[in-house]
PDB file of C-alpha atoms in Angstrom:
ATOM      1  CA  UNK A1368      13.933 -59.914  45.393  1.00 48.00           C
ATOM      2  CA  UNK A1369      11.934 -61.640  42.696  1.00 48.00           C
ATOM      3  CA  UNK A1370       8.874 -61.748  44.994  1.00 56.00           C
ATOM      4  CA  UNK A1371       9.103 -57.981  45.605  1.00 57.00           C
ATOM      5  CA  UNK A1372       9.277 -57.261  41.870  1.00 50.00           C
ATOM      6  CA  UNK A1373       6.300 -59.526  41.185  1.00 56.00           C
ATOM      7  CA  UNK A1374       4.226 -57.804  43.889  1.00 56.00           C
ATOM      8  CA  UNK A1375       5.124 -54.355  42.550  1.00 52.00           C
ATOM      9  CA  UNK A1376       4.203 -55.333  38.975  1.00 50.00           C
ATOM     10  CA  UNK A1377       0.871 -56.733  40.138  1.00 54.00           C
ATOM     11  CA  UNK A1378       0.060 -53.513  42.013  1.00 54.00           C
ATOM     12  CA  UNK A1379       0.838 -51.417  38.923  1.00 50.00           C
ATOM     13  CA  UNK A1380      -1.382 -53.580  36.726  1.00 47.00           C
ATOM     14  CA  UNK A1381      -4.237 -53.341  39.240  1.00 49.00           C
ATOM     15  CA  UNK A1382      -3.951 -49.536  39.419  1.00 49.00           C
ATOM     16  CA  UNK A1383      -3.951 -49.147  35.621  1.00 46.00           C
ATOM     17  CA  UNK A1384      -7.046 -51.310  35.243  1.00 47.00           C
ATOM     18  CA  UNK A1385      -9.175 -49.466  37.829  1.00 48.00           C
ATOM     19  CA  UNK A1386     -10.415 -46.578  35.545  1.00 42.00           C
ATOM     20  CA  UNK A1387     -11.319 -49.057  32.832  1.00 38.00           C
ATOM     21  CA  UNK A1388     -13.313 -51.173  35.277  1.00 37.00           C
ATOM     22  CA  UNK A1389     -15.128 -48.147  36.652  1.00 37.00           C
ATOM     23  CA  UNK A1390     -16.011 -46.914  33.157  1.00 38.00           C
ATOM     24  CA  UNK A1391     -17.238 -50.337  32.186  1.00 38.00           C
ATOM     25  CA  UNK A1392     -19.412 -50.565  35.290  1.00 40.00           C
ATOM     26  CA  UNK A1393     -20.869 -47.028  34.822  1.00 42.00           C
ATOM     27  CA  UNK A1394     -24.594 -47.360  34.073  1.00 43.00           C
ATOM     28  CA  UNK A1395     -25.764 -46.149  30.672  1.00 42.00           C
ATOM     29  CA  UNK A1396     -28.076 -43.068  30.666  1.00 43.00           C
ATOM     30  CA  UNK A1397     -31.759 -43.656  30.265  1.00 43.00           C
ATOM     31  CA  UNK A1398     -33.076 -43.273  26.751  1.00 43.00           C
ATOM     32  CA  UNK A1399     -35.071 -40.074  26.135  1.00 44.00           C
ATOM     33  CA  UNK A1400     -38.537 -40.218  24.762  1.00 43.00           C
ATOM     34  CA  UNK A1401     -38.648 -40.663  21.029  1.00 42.00           C
ATOM     35  CA  UNK A1402     -34.962 -41.567  20.749  1.00 44.00           C
ATOM     36  CA  UNK A1403     -33.262 -44.852  20.238  1.00 41.00           C
ATOM     37  CA  UNK A1404     -31.461 -46.390  23.180  1.00 41.00           C
ATOM     38  CA  UNK A1405     -27.837 -45.328  23.359  1.00 41.00           C
ATOM     39  CA  UNK A1406     -28.433 -42.069  21.442  1.00 41.00           C
ATOM     40  CA  UNK A1407     -26.152 -39.205  22.462  1.00 40.00           C
ATOM     41  CA  UNK A1408     -27.683 -36.428  24.562  1.00 40.00           C
ATOM     42  CA  UNK A1409     -28.347 -33.012  23.024  1.00 41.00           C
ATOM     43  CA  UNK A1410     -25.287 -31.400  24.619  1.00 39.00           C
ATOM     44  CA  UNK A1411     -22.997 -34.068  23.226  1.00 40.00           C
ATOM     45  CA  UNK A1412     -24.531 -33.866  19.769  1.00 42.00           C
ATOM     46  CA  UNK A1413     -24.184 -30.094  19.784  1.00 42.00           C
ATOM     47  CA  UNK A1414     -20.516 -30.310  20.675  1.00 41.00           C
ATOM     48  CA  UNK A1415     -19.929 -32.870  17.941  1.00 40.00           C
ATOM     49  CA  UNK A1416     -21.758 -30.690  15.426  1.00 40.00           C
ATOM     50  CA  UNK A1417     -19.723 -27.677  16.456  1.00 39.00           C
ATOM     51  CA  UNK A1418     -16.495 -29.602  16.055  1.00 41.00           C
ATOM     52  CA  UNK A1419     -17.577 -30.843  12.639  1.00 40.00           C
ATOM     53  CA  UNK A1420     -18.568 -27.314  11.601  1.00 42.00           C
ATOM     54  CA  UNK A1421     -15.298 -25.844  12.772  1.00 42.00           C
ATOM     55  CA  UNK A1422     -13.377 -28.514  10.912  1.00 44.00           C
ATOM     56  CA  UNK A1423     -15.306 -27.722   7.722  1.00 43.00           C
ATOM     57  CA  UNK A1424     -14.879 -23.938   7.978  1.00 46.00           C
ATOM     58  CA  UNK A1425     -11.255 -23.870   9.074  1.00 55.00           C
ATOM     59  CA  UNK A1426      -9.267 -21.401   6.977  1.00 61.00           C
ATOM     60  CA  UNK A1427      -5.675 -20.330   6.901  1.00 72.00           C
ATOM     61  CA  UNK A1428      -4.703 -16.901   8.208  1.00 77.00           C
ATOM     62  CA  UNK A1429      -5.361 -14.377   5.422  1.00 84.00           C
ATOM     63  CA  UNK A1430      -2.508 -12.285   4.085  1.00 87.00           C
ATOM     64  CA  UNK A1431      -3.243  -8.732   3.067  1.00 92.00           C
ATOM     65  CA  UNK A1432      -3.865  -7.416   0.575  1.00 94.00           C
ATOM     66  CA  UNK A1433      -6.246 -10.170  -0.438  1.00 93.00           C
ATOM     67  CA  UNK A1434      -5.477  -9.286  -4.065  1.00 94.00           C
ATOM     68  CA  UNK A1435      -2.223  -7.874  -5.348  1.00 93.00           C
ATOM     69  CA  UNK A1436      -2.693  -4.704  -7.399  1.00 95.00           C
ATOM     70  CA  UNK A1437      -2.327  -5.235 -11.136  1.00 93.00           C
ATOM     71  CA  UNK A1438       0.850  -4.059 -12.809  1.00 92.00           C
ATOM     72  CA  UNK A1439      -0.063  -0.863 -14.679  1.00 95.00           C
ATOM     73  CA  UNK A1440       1.662   0.882 -17.564  1.00 95.00           C
ATOM     74  CA  UNK A1441       3.055   4.291 -16.563  1.00 96.00           C
ATOM     75  CA  UNK A1442       4.779   6.905 -18.682  1.00 96.00           C
ATOM     76  CA  UNK A1443       7.462   7.373 -16.013  1.00 95.00           C
ATOM     77  CA  UNK A1444       8.342   3.667 -15.806  1.00 92.00           C
ATOM     78  CA  UNK A1445      11.697   2.305 -16.890  1.00 86.00           C
ATOM     79  CA  UNK A1446      15.033   4.016 -17.486  1.00 83.00           C
ATOM     80  CA  UNK A1447      13.593   6.098 -20.356  1.00 88.00           C
ATOM     81  CA  UNK A1448      10.407   7.156 -18.567  1.00 91.00           C
ATOM     82  CA  UNK A1449       9.019  10.682 -18.626  1.00 94.00           C
ATOM     83  CA  UNK A1450       6.286  12.618 -16.874  1.00 97.00           C
ATOM     84  CA  UNK A1451       3.008  13.091 -18.717  1.00 97.00           C
ATOM     85  CA  UNK A1452       2.301  16.723 -17.786  1.00 97.00           C
ATOM     86  CA  UNK A1453      -1.318  16.488 -18.896  1.00 97.00           C
ATOM     87  CA  UNK A1454      -1.857  13.506 -16.626  1.00 98.00           C
ATOM     88  CA  UNK A1455      -0.163  15.258 -13.708  1.00 98.00           C
ATOM     89  CA  UNK A1456      -2.391  18.326 -14.157  1.00 98.00           C
ATOM     90  CA  UNK A1457      -5.486  16.128 -14.187  1.00 98.00           C
ATOM     91  CA  UNK A1458      -4.240  14.381 -11.057  1.00 98.00           C
ATOM     92  CA  UNK A1459      -3.783  17.724  -9.310  1.00 98.00           C
ATOM     93  CA  UNK A1460      -7.358  18.660 -10.225  1.00 98.00           C
ATOM     94  CA  UNK A1461      -8.658  15.400  -8.767  1.00 98.00           C
ATOM     95  CA  UNK A1462      -6.742  16.035  -5.567  1.00 98.00           C
ATOM     96  CA  UNK A1463      -8.107  19.580  -5.305  1.00 97.00           C
ATOM     97  CA  UNK A1464     -11.734  18.630  -5.955  1.00 97.00           C
ATOM     98  CA  UNK A1465     -11.913  15.253  -4.177  1.00 98.00           C
ATOM     99  CA  UNK A1466      -8.954  14.205  -2.051  1.00 97.00           C
ATOM    100  CA  UNK A1467      -8.193  17.559  -0.409  1.00 97.00           C
ATOM    101  CA  UNK A1468     -11.475  17.415   1.516  1.00 96.00           C
ATOM    102  CA  UNK A1469      -9.858  14.890   3.891  1.00 96.00           C
ATOM    103  CA  UNK A1470      -6.176  14.461   3.012  1.00 97.00           C
ATOM    104  CA  UNK A1471      -3.350  16.952   3.324  1.00 97.00           C
ATOM    105  CA  UNK A1472      -0.147  17.382   1.320  1.00 97.00           C
ATOM    106  CA  UNK A1473       1.987  19.228   3.828  1.00 96.00           C
ATOM    107  CA  UNK A1474       5.280  18.767   1.965  1.00 97.00           C
ATOM    108  CA  UNK A1475       4.209  20.242  -1.391  1.00 97.00           C
ATOM    109  CA  UNK A1476       4.460  23.982  -2.027  1.00 97.00           C
ATOM    110  CA  UNK A1477       2.561  25.921  -4.665  1.00 98.00           C
ATOM    111  CA  UNK A1478       5.821  26.889  -6.346  1.00 97.00           C
ATOM    112  CA  UNK A1479       6.587  23.203  -6.932  1.00 97.00           C
ATOM    113  CA  UNK A1480       3.657  23.083  -9.340  1.00 97.00           C
ATOM    114  CA  UNK A1481       5.675  24.909 -12.003  1.00 97.00           C
ATOM    115  CA  UNK A1482       7.181  21.466 -12.754  1.00 97.00           C
ATOM    116  CA  UNK A1483       3.700  20.404 -13.926  1.00 97.00           C
ATOM    117  CA  UNK A1484       3.792  22.923 -16.761  1.00 96.00           C
ATOM    118  CA  UNK A1485       2.130  25.858 -15.021  1.00 97.00           C
ATOM    119  CA  UNK A1486       3.531  29.370 -15.426  1.00 97.00           C
ATOM    120  CA  UNK A1487       4.462  31.586 -12.491  1.00 96.00           C
ATOM    121  CA  UNK A1488       1.313  33.645 -13.036  1.00 97.00           C
ATOM    122  CA  UNK A1489      -0.864  30.537 -12.965  1.00 97.00           C
ATOM    123  CA  UNK A1490       0.804  29.321  -9.776  1.00 97.00           C
ATOM    124  CA  UNK A1491       0.287  32.700  -8.105  1.00 97.00           C
ATOM    125  CA  UNK A1492      -3.369  32.716  -9.127  1.00 97.00           C
ATOM    126  CA  UNK A1493      -3.822  29.173  -7.815  1.00 96.00           C
ATOM    127  CA  UNK A1494      -2.186  30.017  -4.483  1.00 97.00           C
ATOM    128  CA  UNK A1495      -4.312  33.157  -4.101  1.00 97.00           C
ATOM    129  CA  UNK A1496      -7.468  31.006  -4.164  1.00 95.00           C
ATOM    130  CA  UNK A1497      -6.628  29.792  -0.641  1.00 95.00           C
ATOM    131  CA  UNK A1498      -6.582  31.599   2.689  1.00 93.00           C
ATOM    132  CA  UNK A1499      -3.602  30.565   4.777  1.00 93.00           C
ATOM    133  CA  UNK A1500      -2.432  31.512   8.246  1.00 91.00           C
ATOM    134  CA  UNK A1501       0.726  33.594   8.084  1.00 92.00           C
ATOM    135  CA  UNK A1502       3.522  31.956  10.094  1.00 89.00           C
ATOM    136  CA  UNK A1503       4.413  35.324  11.701  1.00 91.00           C
ATOM    137  CA  UNK A1504       1.973  37.415  13.790  1.00 91.00           C
ATOM    138  CA  UNK A1505       0.952  40.938  12.837  1.00 90.00           C
ATOM    139  CA  UNK A1506       1.921  44.138  14.654  1.00 90.00           C
ATOM    140  CA  UNK A1507      -0.636  43.403  17.372  1.00 90.00           C
ATOM    141  CA  UNK A1508       0.859  39.964  17.989  1.00 92.00           C
ATOM    142  CA  UNK A1509      -2.119  38.134  16.483  1.00 92.00           C
ATOM    143  CA  UNK A1510      -2.090  35.439  13.848  1.00 91.00           C
ATOM    144  CA  UNK A1511      -3.954  36.436  10.713  1.00 92.00           C
ATOM    145  CA  UNK A1512      -5.226  34.991   7.445  1.00 93.00           C
ATOM    146  CA  UNK A1513      -3.980  36.114   4.049  1.00 94.00           C
ATOM    147  CA  UNK A1514      -4.149  34.912   0.434  1.00 96.00           C
ATOM    148  CA  UNK A1515      -1.657  32.200  -0.376  1.00 96.00           C
ATOM    149  CA  UNK A1516       1.613  32.846  -2.172  1.00 96.00           C
ATOM    150  CA  UNK A1517       3.823  30.425  -4.159  1.00 97.00           C
ATOM    151  CA  UNK A1518       6.078  29.833  -1.132  1.00 96.00           C
ATOM    152  CA  UNK A1519       3.167  28.450   0.936  1.00 97.00           C
ATOM    153  CA  UNK A1520       2.465  24.740   1.319  1.00 96.00           C
ATOM    154  CA  UNK A1521      -0.826  23.299   0.098  1.00 96.00           C
ATOM    155  CA  UNK A1522      -3.267  24.007   2.945  1.00 94.00           C
ATOM    156  CA  UNK A1523      -4.515  21.092   5.021  1.00 95.00           C
ATOM    157  CA  UNK A1524      -8.262  20.520   5.434  1.00 95.00           C
ATOM    158  CA  UNK A1525      -7.931  20.267   9.237  1.00 95.00           C
ATOM    159  CA  UNK A1526      -5.750  22.201  11.693  1.00 92.00           C
ATOM    160  CA  UNK A1527      -4.273  19.058  13.255  1.00 92.00           C
ATOM    161  CA  UNK A1528      -4.594  15.235  13.112  1.00 91.00           C
ATOM    162  CA  UNK A1529      -6.799  15.153  16.209  1.00 94.00           C
ATOM    163  CA  UNK A1530      -9.335  17.469  14.591  1.00 95.00           C
ATOM    164  CA  UNK A1531      -9.310  15.324  11.454  1.00 94.00           C
ATOM    165  CA  UNK A1532      -9.935  12.143  13.453  1.00 93.00           C
ATOM    166  CA  UNK A1533     -12.747  13.788  15.425  1.00 93.00           C
ATOM    167  CA  UNK A1534     -14.472  15.000  12.254  1.00 93.00           C
ATOM    168  CA  UNK A1535     -14.132  11.684  10.418  1.00 91.00           C
ATOM    169  CA  UNK A1536     -15.321   9.225  13.024  1.00 85.00           C
ATOM    170  CA  UNK A1537     -11.979   8.526  14.659  1.00 86.00           C
ATOM    171  CA  UNK A1538     -10.040   7.745  11.472  1.00 85.00           C
ATOM    172  CA  UNK A1539      -7.118  10.028  10.722  1.00 89.00           C
ATOM    173  CA  UNK A1540      -6.533  10.338   6.952  1.00 95.00           C
ATOM    174  CA  UNK A1541      -2.824  10.022   6.106  1.00 95.00           C
ATOM    175  CA  UNK A1542      -0.907  12.830   4.482  1.00 97.00           C
ATOM    176  CA  UNK A1543      -0.511  12.177   0.757  1.00 98.00           C
ATOM    177  CA  UNK A1544       2.812  13.921   0.176  1.00 97.00           C
ATOM    178  CA  UNK A1545       4.835  10.687   0.293  1.00 97.00           C
ATOM    179  CA  UNK A1546       2.038   8.111   0.111  1.00 97.00           C
ATOM    180  CA  UNK A1547       3.199   6.772  -3.270  1.00 97.00           C
ATOM    181  CA  UNK A1548       6.567   5.838  -1.751  1.00 95.00           C
ATOM    182  CA  UNK A1549       5.194   4.693   1.603  1.00 94.00           C
ATOM    183  CA  UNK A1550       2.610   2.264   0.213  1.00 92.00           C
ATOM    184  CA  UNK A1551       3.711  -0.586  -1.986  1.00 88.00           C
ATOM    185  CA  UNK A1552       3.034  -4.325  -2.083  1.00 89.00           C
ATOM    186  CA  UNK A1553       6.033  -6.651  -2.098  1.00 86.00           C
ATOM    187  CA  UNK A1554       6.316  -8.377  -5.463  1.00 84.00           C
ATOM    188  CA  UNK A1555       8.265 -11.372  -4.178  1.00 81.00           C
ATOM    189  CA  UNK A1556      10.582 -13.722  -6.004  1.00 85.00           C
ATOM    190  CA  UNK A1557      11.535 -13.673  -8.852  1.00 86.00           C
ATOM    191  CA  UNK A1558      10.077 -10.265  -9.706  1.00 84.00           C
ATOM    192  CA  UNK A1559      12.359  -8.252  -7.428  1.00 83.00           C
ATOM    193  CA  UNK A1560      15.368  -9.722  -9.263  1.00 87.00           C
ATOM    194  CA  UNK A1561      14.156  -8.333 -12.582  1.00 86.00           C
ATOM    195  CA  UNK A1562      13.232  -5.040 -10.895  1.00 85.00           C
ATOM    196  CA  UNK A1563      16.936  -4.331 -10.435  1.00 80.00           C
ATOM    197  CA  UNK A1564      17.375  -4.161 -14.210  1.00 79.00           C
ATOM    198  CA  UNK A1565      14.013  -2.637 -15.127  1.00 81.00           C
ATOM    199  CA  UNK A1566      14.345   0.001 -12.372  1.00 78.00           C
ATOM    200  CA  UNK A1567      10.818  -0.808 -11.213  1.00 87.00           C
ATOM    201  CA  UNK A1568       9.611   1.908  -8.845  1.00 87.00           C
ATOM    202  CA  UNK A1569       5.893   1.915  -9.580  1.00 92.00           C
ATOM    203  CA  UNK A1570       4.665  -0.230  -6.690  1.00 94.00           C
ATOM    204  CA  UNK A1571       3.087   2.768  -4.969  1.00 96.00           C
ATOM    205  CA  UNK A1572       1.086   4.008  -7.996  1.00 97.00           C
ATOM    206  CA  UNK A1573      -0.004   0.439  -8.737  1.00 97.00           C
ATOM    207  CA  UNK A1574      -1.293   0.110  -5.174  1.00 97.00           C
ATOM    208  CA  UNK A1575      -3.072   3.476  -5.224  1.00 98.00           C
ATOM    209  CA  UNK A1576      -4.784   2.642  -8.515  1.00 98.00           C
ATOM    210  CA  UNK A1577      -5.829  -0.793  -7.254  1.00 97.00           C
ATOM    211  CA  UNK A1578      -7.196   0.636  -4.012  1.00 98.00           C
ATOM    212  CA  UNK A1579      -9.223   3.386  -5.696  1.00 98.00           C
ATOM    213  CA  UNK A1580     -10.737   0.960  -8.210  1.00 97.00           C
ATOM    214  CA  UNK A1581     -11.242  -1.934  -5.772  1.00 97.00           C
ATOM    215  CA  UNK A1582     -14.490  -0.808  -4.162  1.00 97.00           C
ATOM    216  CA  UNK A1583     -17.902  -2.364  -4.821  1.00 94.00           C
ATOM    217  CA  UNK A1584     -16.774  -6.014  -4.785  1.00 94.00           C
ATOM    218  CA  UNK A1585     -18.469  -8.747  -2.793  1.00 94.00           C
ATOM    219  CA  UNK A1586     -16.485  -9.916   0.254  1.00 94.00           C
ATOM    220  CA  UNK A1587     -15.478 -13.581   0.210  1.00 91.00           C
ATOM    221  CA  UNK A1588     -17.206 -16.038   2.488  1.00 88.00           C
ATOM    222  CA  UNK A1589     -16.197 -16.037   6.180  1.00 88.00           C
ATOM    223  CA  UNK A1590     -14.746 -12.495   5.864  1.00 90.00           C
ATOM    224  CA  UNK A1591     -15.940 -10.209   8.658  1.00 90.00           C
ATOM    225  CA  UNK A1592     -16.417  -6.565   7.714  1.00 94.00           C
ATOM    226  CA  UNK A1593     -16.569  -4.232  10.715  1.00 92.00           C
ATOM    227  CA  UNK A1594     -19.479  -1.771  10.835  1.00 92.00           C
ATOM    228  CA  UNK A1595     -18.607   1.558   9.255  1.00 90.00           C
ATOM    229  CA  UNK A1596     -15.863   0.113   7.066  1.00 94.00           C
ATOM    230  CA  UNK A1597     -15.809  -0.715   3.372  1.00 96.00           C
ATOM    231  CA  UNK A1598     -14.520  -3.906   1.796  1.00 97.00           C
ATOM    232  CA  UNK A1599     -11.572  -3.519  -0.539  1.00 97.00           C
ATOM    233  CA  UNK A1600      -9.390  -6.523  -1.455  1.00 97.00           C
ATOM    234  CA  UNK A1601      -6.445  -4.283  -2.353  1.00 97.00           C
ATOM    235  CA  UNK A1602      -6.177  -2.643   1.085  1.00 97.00           C
ATOM    236  CA  UNK A1603      -2.799  -3.523   2.529  1.00 94.00           C
ATOM    237  CA  UNK A1604      -3.809  -3.590   6.219  1.00 93.00           C
ATOM    238  CA  UNK A1605      -7.023  -5.632   6.283  1.00 94.00           C
ATOM    239  CA  UNK A1606     -10.155  -6.629   4.391  1.00 95.00           C
ATOM    240  CA  UNK A1607     -11.826  -3.222   4.796  1.00 96.00           C
ATOM    241  CA  UNK A1608     -10.981   0.407   5.479  1.00 94.00           C
ATOM    242  CA  UNK A1609     -12.821   3.409   6.878  1.00 93.00           C
ATOM    243  CA  UNK A1610     -12.583   5.477   3.691  1.00 95.00           C
ATOM    244  CA  UNK A1611     -15.659   5.120   1.518  1.00 95.00           C
ATOM    245  CA  UNK A1612     -15.370   4.969  -2.262  1.00 97.00           C
ATOM    246  CA  UNK A1613     -14.055   8.446  -3.133  1.00 97.00           C
ATOM    247  CA  UNK A1614     -14.386   8.389  -6.929  1.00 98.00           C
ATOM    248  CA  UNK A1615     -17.353   7.884  -9.249  1.00 97.00           C
ATOM    249  CA  UNK A1616     -17.715   8.212 -13.000  1.00 97.00           C
ATOM    250  CA  UNK A1617     -18.218  11.807 -14.160  1.00 97.00           C
ATOM    251  CA  UNK A1618     -17.248  13.276 -10.798  1.00 97.00           C
ATOM    252  CA  UNK A1619     -14.417  15.469 -12.155  1.00 97.00           C
ATOM    253  CA  UNK A1620     -14.574  17.288 -15.488  1.00 97.00           C
ATOM    254  CA  UNK A1621     -11.500  17.243 -17.726  1.00 97.00           C
ATOM    255  CA  UNK A1622     -10.885  19.947 -20.299  1.00 93.00           C
ATOM    256  CA  UNK A1623      -8.530  17.900 -22.471  1.00 93.00           C
ATOM    257  CA  UNK A1624     -11.056  15.225 -23.453  1.00 92.00           C
ATOM    258  CA  UNK A1625      -9.659  12.465 -21.224  1.00 96.00           C
ATOM    259  CA  UNK A1626     -12.176   9.794 -20.159  1.00 97.00           C
ATOM    260  CA  UNK A1627     -14.070  10.783 -17.021  1.00 97.00           C
ATOM    261  CA  UNK A1628     -14.098   7.328 -15.465  1.00 98.00           C
ATOM    262  CA  UNK A1629     -12.981   5.904 -12.134  1.00 98.00           C
ATOM    263  CA  UNK A1630     -10.145   4.035 -13.819  1.00 98.00           C
ATOM    264  CA  UNK A1631      -8.840   7.219 -15.473  1.00 98.00           C
ATOM    265  CA  UNK A1632      -9.241   9.217 -12.265  1.00 98.00           C
ATOM    266  CA  UNK A1633      -7.277   6.582 -10.352  1.00 98.00           C
ATOM    267  CA  UNK A1634      -4.493   6.552 -12.952  1.00 98.00           C
ATOM    268  CA  UNK A1635      -4.161  10.334 -12.986  1.00 98.00           C
ATOM    269  CA  UNK A1636      -4.180  10.903  -9.228  1.00 98.00           C
ATOM    270  CA  UNK A1637      -1.763   7.984  -8.687  1.00 98.00           C
ATOM    271  CA  UNK A1638       0.671   9.518 -11.192  1.00 98.00           C
ATOM    272  CA  UNK A1639       0.330  12.920  -9.507  1.00 98.00           C
ATOM    273  CA  UNK A1640       1.021  11.417  -6.085  1.00 98.00           C
ATOM    274  CA  UNK A1641       4.080   9.644  -7.491  1.00 98.00           C
ATOM    275  CA  UNK A1642       5.379  12.966  -8.770  1.00 98.00           C
ATOM    276  CA  UNK A1643       4.704  14.576  -5.374  1.00 98.00           C
ATOM    277  CA  UNK A1644       6.586  11.797  -3.573  1.00 97.00           C
ATOM    278  CA  UNK A1645       9.584  11.834  -5.948  1.00 96.00           C
ATOM    279  CA  UNK A1646       9.536  14.836  -8.285  1.00 96.00           C
ATOM    280  CA  UNK A1647      13.076  14.087  -9.517  1.00 95.00           C
ATOM    281  CA  UNK A1648      12.328  10.469 -10.420  1.00 93.00           C
ATOM    282  CA  UNK A1649      12.787  10.889 -14.173  1.00 92.00           C
ATOM    283  CA  UNK A1650      16.001  12.907 -13.780  1.00 92.00           C
ATOM    284  CA  UNK A1651      17.354  10.354 -11.306  1.00 90.00           C
ATOM    285  CA  UNK A1652      16.704   7.487 -13.708  1.00 87.00           C
ATOM    286  CA  UNK A1653      18.317   9.356 -16.604  1.00 88.00           C
ATOM    287  CA  UNK A1654      21.386  10.110 -14.504  1.00 91.00           C
ATOM    288  CA  UNK A1655      21.596   6.518 -13.330  1.00 88.00           C
ATOM    289  CA  UNK A1656      21.410   5.246 -16.905  1.00 87.00           C
ATOM    290  CA  UNK A1657      24.259   7.537 -17.974  1.00 92.00           C
ATOM    291  CA  UNK A1658      26.334   6.432 -14.979  1.00 94.00           C
ATOM    292  CA  UNK A1659      25.796   2.764 -15.823  1.00 92.00           C
ATOM    293  CA  UNK A1660      26.918   3.355 -19.424  1.00 94.00           C
ATOM    294  CA  UNK A1661      30.005   5.178 -18.160  1.00 97.00           C
ATOM    295  CA  UNK A1662      30.891   2.383 -15.719  1.00 97.00           C
ATOM    296  CA  UNK A1663      30.561  -0.253 -18.423  1.00 97.00           C
ATOM    297  CA  UNK A1664      32.775   1.733 -20.801  1.00 97.00           C
ATOM    298  CA  UNK A1665      35.253   2.417 -18.027  1.00 97.00           C
ATOM    299  CA  UNK A1666      35.464  -1.301 -17.193  1.00 98.00           C
ATOM    300  CA  UNK A1667      36.104  -2.162 -20.854  1.00 97.00           C
ATOM    301  CA  UNK A1668      38.809   0.518 -21.041  1.00 97.00           C
ATOM    302  CA  UNK A1669      40.523  -0.822 -17.911  1.00 96.00           C
ATOM    303  CA  UNK A1670      40.525  -4.324 -19.352  1.00 96.00           C
ATOM    304  CA  UNK A1671      42.101  -3.160 -22.615  1.00 96.00           C
ATOM    305  CA  UNK A1672      44.747  -1.101 -20.763  1.00 95.00           C
ATOM    306  CA  UNK A1673      45.587  -4.091 -18.610  1.00 93.00           C
ATOM    307  CA  UNK A1674      45.995  -6.280 -21.711  1.00 91.00           C
ATOM    308  CA  UNK A1675      48.212  -3.634 -23.320  1.00 90.00           C
ATOM    309  CA  UNK A1676      50.515  -3.181 -20.318  1.00 90.00           C
ATOM    310  CA  UNK A1677      50.997  -6.869 -19.583  1.00 88.00           C
ATOM    311  CA  UNK A1678      51.082  -8.064 -23.193  1.00 84.00           C
ATOM    312  CA  UNK A1679      54.896  -8.543 -23.232  1.00 81.00           C
ATOM    313  CA  UNK A1680      55.040 -10.181 -19.821  1.00 81.00           C
ATOM    314  CA  UNK A1681      55.165 -13.980 -19.931  1.00 80.00           C
ATOM    315  CA  UNK A1682      52.480 -15.734 -17.898  1.00 70.00           C
TER     316      UNK A1682
END
């Protein structure tokens, strides 16, 4: 038995040493002209250089947006917030003159604009500036165009999403009716804890403002920008987007003396889009504040009643 184990161990040792012996007996390659003996061939040196380069340029997976939008100050923020009607009217003007060329607002009617401080006559005049397709056919069974009325929705620049994508190089611009509620960057811990008490709901406007003012920056090293796209570190889905910079200084004229800058344009249109997404935001916050005060008072009253009822009962 011992002899069999010794023979088996010797065979295993011989088999394990065979590759080492063969490698040791392998002849060395001939030295190339002008190179020292034992120098690595070009293919080997290229592989080593590539490995060294990849090790030096290795980066972690980026998380978008590359920059979080700055926290802005809004009139409608907090439990005592209110709408700045002048700002909302300027934002509507920016949408009409700039954004409406590509983006729709299919959920906003002309009659809703009375909440921005416009009279019924002004809303009717604004709606009449547009030609809309009547939802019902005429007596001949044909669809027809007519001037808009307050009950109509804001007209879209394209008849359908496919037409919009075909006209804009394959990119379909999103509808802006709810964009201020649909786009927001997570604030993370511990900010979301404080947001419960501050009633923070301005993530969408912050993001819109950051996106509109984030153009024109130099992409970081090793960031690939696809042809036909534009770098923007605040874009939530990647390093670049198909939409070119939409706003420039002096592009829209204000009648109330507000600054005609990209930053002001971005603030105003972001506030307008927040109103469009949640027109009852201010009323909701005011109601919630009153309810919280009532619940606190009711809890105090219940505690005092409990103390009164059980005061004579021994514990």
